[in-house]
Amino acid sequence: MQILVIHGPNLNLLGSREPGVYGSRTLAQIDADLTKMAADAGAKLESFQSNHEGALVDRIQAAGRDGTAFVIINPAAYTHTSVAMRDALAAVGLPFVEVHLSNIHKREAFRHHSFFSELAEGVICGLGPQGYLLALQYAVAKLQAGQKQ
Ligand code: CA2
């Protein structure tokens, strides 16, 4: 059970700025919580963060070849702009959940549209870092159910 977590641009700043919007946990703390939860469930989790669209596309493409079974992705600002990342996810055909820390529907109108949501198995937004843990819980349950078939 190999799960890939992808974090988009500026999420490396978590914990240092805008705690009122994005909370006070750092990306390293969020990743550590996810890694522990995955290990407890017998899954292997890798996290990848980049501020570069092409690097994110490359990592999604690699996930199609490296044994990744499920993707959890917060595309950050690319949520609202990146046809390239959406096309990469469609091309690899891996199931994914889209996560946002903030409730994008409560914010500016330009954040209301996501290029990813109609391909996602589900979308979690507004629940802070807990959203990633809920997405992981779903991924593990789905992969475990698949293994039993
Ligand atoms: O709510 C989310 O998770 C977002 O994906 C975060 C993106 C934003 O563009 C999306 O509309 C919603 C922004 C991530 C920026 O992260 C920062 C973290 C700390 C300080 C400044 C920015």
Short mmCIF file of N, CA and C and ligand atoms in Angstrom, two decimals:
data_model
loop_
_atom_site.label_atom_id
_atom_site.label_comp_id
_atom_site.label_asym_id
_atom_site.label_seq_id
_atom_site.Cartn_x
_atom_site.Cartn_y
_atom_site.Cartn_z
N MET A 1 0.86 -1.19 0.00
CA MET A 1 0.00 0.00 0.00
C MET A 1 0.89 1.24 0.00
N GLN A 2 1.09 1.78 -1.16
CA GLN A 2 1.96 2.96 -1.29
C GLN A 2 1.10 4.19 -1.57
N ILE A 3 1.21 5.17 -0.70
CA ILE A 3 0.39 6.38 -0.80
C ILE A 3 1.32 7.59 -0.96
N LEU A 4 0.97 8.44 -1.91
CA LEU A 4 1.76 9.65 -2.17
C LEU A 4 0.94 10.88 -1.77
N VAL A 5 1.56 11.75 -0.97
CA VAL A 5 0.94 13.02 -0.60
C VAL A 5 1.68 14.13 -1.35
N ILE A 6 0.93 14.93 -2.09
CA ILE A 6 1.53 16.01 -2.87
C ILE A 6 1.05 17.36 -2.34
N HIS A 7 2.00 18.22 -2.03
CA HIS A 7 1.69 19.57 -1.54
C HIS A 7 2.17 20.58 -2.57
N GLY A 8 1.29 21.49 -2.94
CA GLY A 8 1.62 22.49 -3.94
C GLY A 8 2.36 23.70 -3.38
N PRO A 9 2.42 24.77 -4.19
CA PRO A 9 3.27 25.91 -3.87
C PRO A 9 2.88 26.65 -2.59
N ASN A 10 3.91 27.08 -1.90
CA ASN A 10 3.84 27.90 -0.68
C ASN A 10 3.44 27.12 0.57
N LEU A 11 3.06 25.87 0.40
CA LEU A 11 2.67 25.10 1.59
C LEU A 11 3.89 24.80 2.48
N ASN A 12 5.10 25.00 1.92
CA ASN A 12 6.32 24.90 2.76
C ASN A 12 6.37 26.02 3.79
N LEU A 13 5.52 27.03 3.63
CA LEU A 13 5.50 28.16 4.59
C LEU A 13 4.57 27.91 5.77
N LEU A 14 3.86 26.80 5.74
CA LEU A 14 2.88 26.54 6.81
C LEU A 14 3.53 26.66 8.19
N GLY A 15 2.78 27.26 9.11
CA GLY A 15 3.26 27.38 10.48
C GLY A 15 4.03 28.67 10.71
N SER A 16 4.51 29.29 9.63
CA SER A 16 5.33 30.50 9.82
C SER A 16 4.56 31.77 9.52
N ARG A 17 3.54 31.67 8.63
CA ARG A 17 2.77 32.86 8.23
C ARG A 17 1.30 32.49 8.11
N GLU A 18 0.44 33.50 8.23
CA GLU A 18 -1.01 33.34 8.05
C GLU A 18 -1.62 32.19 8.87
N PRO A 19 -1.28 32.09 10.16
CA PRO A 19 -1.85 30.99 10.96
C PRO A 19 -3.37 31.08 11.08
N GLY A 20 -3.90 32.33 10.94
CA GLY A 20 -5.36 32.51 11.02
C GLY A 20 -6.09 31.81 9.88
N VAL A 21 -5.42 31.69 8.74
CA VAL A 21 -6.05 31.04 7.58
C VAL A 21 -5.66 29.57 7.50
N TYR A 22 -4.36 29.28 7.71
CA TYR A 22 -3.86 27.93 7.43
C TYR A 22 -3.44 27.14 8.67
N GLY A 23 -3.61 27.72 9.87
CA GLY A 23 -3.27 27.00 11.09
C GLY A 23 -1.80 27.17 11.46
N SER A 24 -1.42 26.57 12.59
CA SER A 24 -0.06 26.79 13.10
C SER A 24 0.84 25.57 12.93
N ARG A 25 0.32 24.48 12.38
CA ARG A 25 1.18 23.31 12.20
C ARG A 25 2.07 23.49 10.97
N THR A 26 3.30 23.04 11.10
CA THR A 26 4.21 23.12 9.96
C THR A 26 3.93 21.93 9.02
N LEU A 27 4.46 22.06 7.80
CA LEU A 27 4.30 20.96 6.85
C LEU A 27 5.00 19.71 7.36
N ALA A 28 6.15 19.89 8.01
CA ALA A 28 6.89 18.73 8.55
C ALA A 28 6.06 18.03 9.62
N GLN A 29 5.35 18.81 10.45
CA GLN A 29 4.51 18.19 11.49
C GLN A 29 3.34 17.43 10.84
N ILE A 30 2.72 18.04 9.82
CA ILE A 30 1.61 17.37 9.14
C ILE A 30 2.10 16.08 8.50
N ASP A 31 3.24 16.15 7.82
CA ASP A 31 3.79 14.95 7.17
C ASP A 31 4.14 13.87 8.20
N ALA A 32 4.67 14.29 9.35
CA ALA A 32 5.03 13.30 10.39
C ALA A 32 3.77 12.60 10.91
N ASP A 33 2.70 13.35 11.11
CA ASP A 33 1.43 12.74 11.57
C ASP A 33 0.93 11.74 10.53
N LEU A 34 1.02 12.12 9.25
CA LEU A 34 0.54 11.23 8.17
C LEU A 34 1.40 9.97 8.08
N THR A 35 2.72 10.16 8.19
CA THR A 35 3.63 9.02 8.10
C THR A 35 3.36 8.02 9.21
N LYS A 36 3.12 8.54 10.43
CA LYS A 36 2.85 7.66 11.58
C LYS A 36 1.53 6.92 11.38
N MET A 37 0.50 7.66 10.96
CA MET A 37 -0.81 7.03 10.77
C MET A 37 -0.74 5.95 9.69
N ALA A 38 0.01 6.23 8.62
CA ALA A 38 0.15 5.25 7.54
C ALA A 38 0.90 4.02 8.05
N ALA A 39 2.00 4.24 8.77
CA ALA A 39 2.79 3.11 9.27
C ALA A 39 1.94 2.24 10.20
N ASP A 40 1.15 2.87 11.07
CA ASP A 40 0.27 2.12 11.99
C ASP A 40 -0.71 1.25 11.22
N ALA A 41 -1.05 1.70 10.00
CA ALA A 41 -2.02 0.95 9.18
C ALA A 41 -1.32 -0.01 8.21
N GLY A 42 0.02 -0.08 8.30
CA GLY A 42 0.77 -0.97 7.42
C GLY A 42 0.96 -0.43 6.02
N ALA A 43 0.85 0.89 5.87
CA ALA A 43 1.02 1.50 4.55
C ALA A 43 2.33 2.29 4.51
N LYS A 44 2.82 2.49 3.30
CA LYS A 44 4.03 3.31 3.12
C LYS A 44 3.59 4.65 2.54
N LEU A 45 4.05 5.74 3.15
CA LEU A 45 3.63 7.07 2.69
C LEU A 45 4.84 7.91 2.33
N GLU A 46 4.75 8.56 1.19
CA GLU A 46 5.79 9.51 0.79
C GLU A 46 5.14 10.87 0.58
N SER A 47 5.83 11.92 1.01
CA SER A 47 5.33 13.28 0.80
C SER A 47 6.24 14.02 -0.15
N PHE A 48 5.63 14.86 -0.98
CA PHE A 48 6.40 15.65 -1.94
C PHE A 48 5.81 17.05 -1.99
N GLN A 49 6.66 18.05 -1.80
CA GLN A 49 6.20 19.45 -1.92
C GLN A 49 7.06 20.15 -2.95
N SER A 50 6.42 20.94 -3.79
CA SER A 50 7.19 21.77 -4.73
C SER A 50 6.45 23.08 -4.98
N ASN A 51 7.25 24.10 -5.29
CA ASN A 51 6.69 25.39 -5.70
C ASN A 51 6.63 25.53 -7.22
N HIS A 52 6.96 24.43 -7.93
CA HIS A 52 7.10 24.48 -9.38
C HIS A 52 6.12 23.54 -10.07
N GLU A 53 5.35 24.08 -10.97
CA GLU A 53 4.30 23.29 -11.63
C GLU A 53 4.89 22.07 -12.37
N GLY A 54 5.99 22.29 -13.10
CA GLY A 54 6.59 21.20 -13.86
C GLY A 54 7.08 20.07 -12.96
N ALA A 55 7.64 20.44 -11.81
CA ALA A 55 8.12 19.41 -10.87
C ALA A 55 6.94 18.61 -10.32
N LEU A 56 5.83 19.29 -10.10
CA LEU A 56 4.63 18.59 -9.61
C LEU A 56 4.09 17.65 -10.69
N VAL A 57 4.09 18.11 -11.94
CA VAL A 57 3.66 17.25 -13.06
C VAL A 57 4.58 16.03 -13.16
N ASP A 58 5.89 16.27 -13.06
CA ASP A 58 6.85 15.15 -13.13
C ASP A 58 6.60 14.13 -12.02
N ARG A 59 6.31 14.63 -10.81
CA ARG A 59 6.10 13.69 -9.68
C ARG A 59 4.82 12.88 -9.87
N ILE A 60 3.78 13.55 -10.41
CA ILE A 60 2.52 12.83 -10.68
C ILE A 60 2.77 11.75 -11.74
N GLN A 61 3.50 12.11 -12.80
CA GLN A 61 3.80 11.11 -13.84
C GLN A 61 4.59 9.94 -13.26
N ALA A 62 5.57 10.24 -12.41
CA ALA A 62 6.38 9.17 -11.80
C ALA A 62 5.51 8.25 -10.94
N ALA A 63 4.49 8.83 -10.31
CA ALA A 63 3.59 8.02 -9.47
C ALA A 63 2.88 6.94 -10.29
N GLY A 64 2.72 7.21 -11.57
CA GLY A 64 2.10 6.22 -12.45
C GLY A 64 2.99 5.02 -12.72
N ARG A 65 4.29 5.13 -12.38
CA ARG A 65 5.25 4.06 -12.68
C ARG A 65 5.88 3.45 -11.44
N ASP A 66 5.74 4.11 -10.26
CA ASP A 66 6.56 3.70 -9.11
C ASP A 66 5.81 2.89 -8.05
N GLY A 67 4.64 2.41 -8.39
CA GLY A 67 3.91 1.56 -7.44
C GLY A 67 2.94 2.31 -6.55
N THR A 68 2.83 3.62 -6.74
CA THR A 68 1.86 4.39 -5.95
C THR A 68 0.45 3.88 -6.25
N ALA A 69 -0.32 3.67 -5.17
CA ALA A 69 -1.67 3.15 -5.34
C ALA A 69 -2.73 4.22 -5.12
N PHE A 70 -2.35 5.30 -4.43
CA PHE A 70 -3.34 6.33 -4.09
C PHE A 70 -2.60 7.65 -3.86
N VAL A 71 -3.24 8.73 -4.27
CA VAL A 71 -2.63 10.06 -4.13
C VAL A 71 -3.56 10.96 -3.29
N ILE A 72 -2.95 11.66 -2.36
CA ILE A 72 -3.64 12.73 -1.62
C ILE A 72 -2.96 14.02 -2.05
N ILE A 73 -3.74 14.96 -2.55
CA ILE A 73 -3.10 16.15 -3.14
C ILE A 73 -3.78 17.44 -2.68
N ASN A 74 -2.93 18.37 -2.24
CA ASN A 74 -3.36 19.76 -2.07
C ASN A 74 -2.60 20.56 -3.12
N PRO A 75 -3.23 20.85 -4.24
CA PRO A 75 -2.52 21.56 -5.31
C PRO A 75 -2.27 23.03 -4.98
N ALA A 76 -2.78 23.49 -3.84
CA ALA A 76 -2.62 24.89 -3.41
C ALA A 76 -3.11 25.83 -4.52
N ALA A 77 -2.35 26.88 -4.84
CA ALA A 77 -2.86 27.85 -5.83
C ALA A 77 -3.08 27.22 -7.20
N TYR A 78 -2.33 26.13 -7.50
CA TYR A 78 -2.52 25.47 -8.80
C TYR A 78 -3.89 24.81 -8.93
N THR A 79 -4.58 24.65 -7.80
CA THR A 79 -5.96 24.15 -7.83
C THR A 79 -6.79 24.90 -8.86
N HIS A 80 -6.55 26.22 -8.88
CA HIS A 80 -7.43 27.11 -9.64
C HIS A 80 -6.88 27.46 -11.02
N THR A 81 -5.70 26.91 -11.35
CA THR A 81 -5.05 27.31 -12.62
C THR A 81 -4.49 26.17 -13.45
N SER A 82 -4.19 25.02 -12.83
CA SER A 82 -3.30 24.07 -13.52
C SER A 82 -4.02 22.97 -14.30
N VAL A 83 -4.18 23.22 -15.59
CA VAL A 83 -4.67 22.16 -16.48
C VAL A 83 -3.58 21.09 -16.62
N ALA A 84 -2.31 21.50 -16.53
CA ALA A 84 -1.20 20.54 -16.69
C ALA A 84 -1.21 19.49 -15.58
N MET A 85 -1.43 19.89 -14.34
CA MET A 85 -1.46 18.91 -13.24
C MET A 85 -2.72 18.05 -13.33
N ARG A 86 -3.81 18.65 -13.70
CA ARG A 86 -5.04 17.87 -13.88
C ARG A 86 -4.84 16.81 -14.97
N ASP A 87 -4.24 17.22 -16.10
CA ASP A 87 -4.02 16.27 -17.19
C ASP A 87 -3.09 15.14 -16.75
N ALA A 88 -2.08 15.47 -15.94
CA ALA A 88 -1.16 14.43 -15.45
C ALA A 88 -1.90 13.42 -14.58
N LEU A 89 -2.77 13.91 -13.71
CA LEU A 89 -3.55 12.99 -12.85
C LEU A 89 -4.48 12.14 -13.70
N ALA A 90 -5.10 12.75 -14.71
CA ALA A 90 -5.98 11.98 -15.59
C ALA A 90 -5.17 10.92 -16.35
N ALA A 91 -3.96 11.29 -16.77
CA ALA A 91 -3.12 10.37 -17.56
C ALA A 91 -2.70 9.16 -16.75
N VAL A 92 -2.30 9.37 -15.48
CA VAL A 92 -1.85 8.22 -14.68
C VAL A 92 -3.04 7.40 -14.17
N GLY A 93 -4.19 8.04 -14.07
CA GLY A 93 -5.40 7.31 -13.70
C GLY A 93 -5.43 6.81 -12.26
N LEU A 94 -4.58 7.36 -11.39
CA LEU A 94 -4.59 6.92 -9.99
C LEU A 94 -5.74 7.59 -9.24
N PRO A 95 -6.35 6.85 -8.29
CA PRO A 95 -7.39 7.49 -7.49
C PRO A 95 -6.78 8.54 -6.58
N PHE A 96 -7.49 9.65 -6.40
CA PHE A 96 -6.94 10.67 -5.50
C PHE A 96 -8.05 11.41 -4.76
N VAL A 97 -7.65 11.94 -3.60
CA VAL A 97 -8.51 12.85 -2.84
C VAL A 97 -7.84 14.22 -2.85
N GLU A 98 -8.64 15.24 -3.09
CA GLU A 98 -8.16 16.64 -3.09
C GLU A 98 -8.42 17.22 -1.69
N VAL A 99 -7.39 17.81 -1.12
CA VAL A 99 -7.51 18.36 0.24
C VAL A 99 -7.14 19.85 0.21
N HIS A 100 -7.92 20.63 0.94
CA HIS A 100 -7.56 22.04 1.19
C HIS A 100 -7.69 22.31 2.68
N LEU A 101 -6.74 23.03 3.20
CA LEU A 101 -6.78 23.39 4.63
C LEU A 101 -7.94 24.33 4.91
N SER A 102 -8.08 25.32 4.05
CA SER A 102 -9.15 26.32 4.24
C SER A 102 -10.39 25.91 3.45
N ASN A 103 -11.50 26.51 3.81
CA ASN A 103 -12.74 26.28 3.05
C ASN A 103 -12.73 27.23 1.86
N ILE A 104 -12.32 26.69 0.70
CA ILE A 104 -12.14 27.55 -0.48
C ILE A 104 -13.46 28.19 -0.92
N HIS A 105 -14.57 27.61 -0.52
CA HIS A 105 -15.89 28.15 -0.92
C HIS A 105 -16.32 29.35 -0.07
N LYS A 106 -15.63 29.54 1.05
CA LYS A 106 -15.91 30.68 1.92
C LYS A 106 -15.03 31.87 1.56
N ARG A 107 -14.13 31.67 0.60
CA ARG A 107 -13.10 32.68 0.30
C ARG A 107 -13.40 33.39 -1.02
N GLU A 108 -12.40 34.02 -1.60
CA GLU A 108 -12.59 34.79 -2.84
C GLU A 108 -13.18 33.90 -3.94
N ALA A 109 -13.93 34.53 -4.85
CA ALA A 109 -14.61 33.78 -5.92
C ALA A 109 -13.61 32.98 -6.77
N PHE A 110 -12.39 33.52 -6.97
CA PHE A 110 -11.44 32.80 -7.85
C PHE A 110 -11.00 31.47 -7.25
N ARG A 111 -11.23 31.28 -5.92
CA ARG A 111 -10.86 30.00 -5.29
C ARG A 111 -12.00 28.99 -5.36
N HIS A 112 -13.15 29.37 -5.86
CA HIS A 112 -14.31 28.46 -5.82
C HIS A 112 -14.22 27.36 -6.88
N HIS A 113 -13.46 27.62 -7.95
CA HIS A 113 -13.35 26.59 -8.98
C HIS A 113 -12.03 25.82 -8.84
N SER A 114 -12.15 24.50 -8.94
CA SER A 114 -10.97 23.63 -8.94
C SER A 114 -10.92 22.84 -10.23
N PHE A 115 -9.75 22.78 -10.86
CA PHE A 115 -9.58 21.95 -12.05
C PHE A 115 -9.49 20.46 -11.69
N PHE A 116 -9.42 20.14 -10.39
CA PHE A 116 -9.17 18.76 -9.95
C PHE A 116 -10.42 18.04 -9.47
N SER A 117 -11.40 18.80 -8.97
CA SER A 117 -12.48 18.17 -8.21
C SER A 117 -13.29 17.15 -9.00
N GLU A 118 -13.48 17.41 -10.30
CA GLU A 118 -14.35 16.46 -11.02
C GLU A 118 -13.65 15.14 -11.32
N LEU A 119 -12.31 15.09 -11.13
CA LEU A 119 -11.58 13.82 -11.30
C LEU A 119 -11.35 13.13 -9.96
N ALA A 120 -11.50 13.89 -8.87
CA ALA A 120 -11.16 13.36 -7.54
C ALA A 120 -12.21 12.37 -7.06
N GLU A 121 -11.76 11.40 -6.23
CA GLU A 121 -12.74 10.52 -5.56
C GLU A 121 -13.54 11.33 -4.56
N GLY A 122 -12.88 12.29 -3.95
CA GLY A 122 -13.55 13.15 -2.98
C GLY A 122 -12.74 14.40 -2.75
N VAL A 123 -13.37 15.36 -2.14
CA VAL A 123 -12.72 16.65 -1.84
C VAL A 123 -12.99 16.98 -0.38
N ILE A 124 -11.93 17.34 0.34
CA ILE A 124 -12.08 17.74 1.75
C ILE A 124 -11.53 19.15 1.86
N CYS A 125 -12.32 20.08 2.37
CA CYS A 125 -11.77 21.42 2.55
C CYS A 125 -12.33 22.06 3.81
N GLY A 126 -11.49 22.90 4.42
CA GLY A 126 -11.95 23.69 5.56
C GLY A 126 -11.71 23.03 6.91
N LEU A 127 -11.11 21.84 6.91
CA LEU A 127 -10.93 21.13 8.18
C LEU A 127 -9.50 21.19 8.69
N GLY A 128 -8.69 22.07 8.08
CA GLY A 128 -7.29 22.20 8.51
C GLY A 128 -6.53 20.91 8.25
N PRO A 129 -5.43 20.70 9.01
CA PRO A 129 -4.60 19.51 8.79
C PRO A 129 -5.36 18.19 8.97
N GLN A 130 -6.44 18.24 9.73
CA GLN A 130 -7.23 17.01 9.93
C GLN A 130 -7.75 16.47 8.60
N GLY A 131 -7.93 17.38 7.63
CA GLY A 131 -8.42 16.94 6.32
C GLY A 131 -7.49 15.91 5.68
N TYR A 132 -6.17 16.11 5.85
CA TYR A 132 -5.20 15.14 5.29
C TYR A 132 -5.36 13.78 5.98
N LEU A 133 -5.56 13.82 7.30
CA LEU A 133 -5.68 12.55 8.05
C LEU A 133 -6.95 11.81 7.65
N LEU A 134 -8.04 12.57 7.42
CA LEU A 134 -9.29 11.93 6.98
C LEU A 134 -9.14 11.33 5.59
N ALA A 135 -8.41 12.05 4.72
CA ALA A 135 -8.16 11.52 3.37
C ALA A 135 -7.33 10.24 3.45
N LEU A 136 -6.35 10.23 4.36
CA LEU A 136 -5.51 9.03 4.52
C LEU A 136 -6.32 7.85 5.05
N GLN A 137 -7.20 8.16 6.00
CA GLN A 137 -8.08 7.10 6.54
C GLN A 137 -8.89 6.48 5.40
N TYR A 138 -9.41 7.32 4.52
CA TYR A 138 -10.19 6.82 3.37
C TYR A 138 -9.30 5.98 2.45
N ALA A 139 -8.10 6.48 2.15
CA ALA A 139 -7.20 5.77 1.22
C ALA A 139 -6.85 4.38 1.77
N VAL A 140 -6.51 4.33 3.06
CA VAL A 140 -6.13 3.05 3.66
C VAL A 140 -7.31 2.07 3.62
N ALA A 141 -8.50 2.55 3.97
CA ALA A 141 -9.68 1.66 3.96
C ALA A 141 -9.94 1.15 2.55
N LYS A 142 -9.79 2.02 1.56
CA LYS A 142 -10.03 1.62 0.18
C LYS A 142 -8.99 0.59 -0.28
N LEU A 143 -7.72 0.84 0.04
CA LEU A 143 -6.67 -0.08 -0.40
C LEU A 143 -6.79 -1.42 0.32
N GLN A 144 -7.14 -1.37 1.63
CA GLN A 144 -7.31 -2.63 2.37
C GLN A 144 -8.47 -3.43 1.80
N ALA A 145 -9.55 -2.76 1.45
CA ALA A 145 -10.72 -3.46 0.87
C ALA A 145 -10.32 -4.09 -0.46
N GLY A 146 -9.49 -3.41 -1.25
CA GLY A 146 -9.02 -3.93 -2.53
C GLY A 146 -8.17 -5.16 -2.38
N GLN A 147 -7.33 -5.18 -1.29
CA GLN A 147 -6.45 -6.32 -1.05
C GLN A 147 -7.23 -7.58 -0.71
N LYS A 148 -8.40 -7.40 -0.08
CA LYS A 148 -9.20 -8.56 0.36
C LYS A 148 -9.93 -9.22 -0.79
N GLN A 149 -10.08 -8.49 -1.93
CA GLN A 149 -10.87 -9.05 -3.02
C GLN A 149 -10.13 -10.16 -3.75
O1 CA2 B 1 -6.67 25.95 1.67
C1 CA2 B 1 -5.78 25.41 1.03
O2 CA2 B 1 -5.22 24.38 1.38
C2 CA2 B 1 -5.31 26.04 -0.30
O3 CA2 B 1 -5.03 24.99 -1.22
C3 CA2 B 1 -4.05 26.80 0.05
C4 CA2 B 1 -3.50 27.63 -1.12
C5 CA2 B 1 -4.59 28.49 -1.76
O4 CA2 B 1 -4.08 29.13 -2.91
C6 CA2 B 1 -5.81 27.67 -2.13
O5 CA2 B 1 -6.79 28.53 -2.67
C7 CA2 B 1 -6.37 26.95 -0.91
C8 CA2 B 1 -2.38 28.56 -0.64
C9 CA2 B 1 -1.27 27.88 0.10
C10 CA2 B 1 -0.39 28.93 0.68
O6 CA2 B 1 0.14 28.45 1.89
C11 CA2 B 1 0.65 29.35 2.78
C12 CA2 B 1 0.98 28.85 4.01
C13 CA2 B 1 1.48 29.71 4.96
C14 CA2 B 1 1.66 31.03 4.67
C15 CA2 B 1 1.33 31.53 3.43
C16 CA2 B 1 0.82 30.68 2.47
#
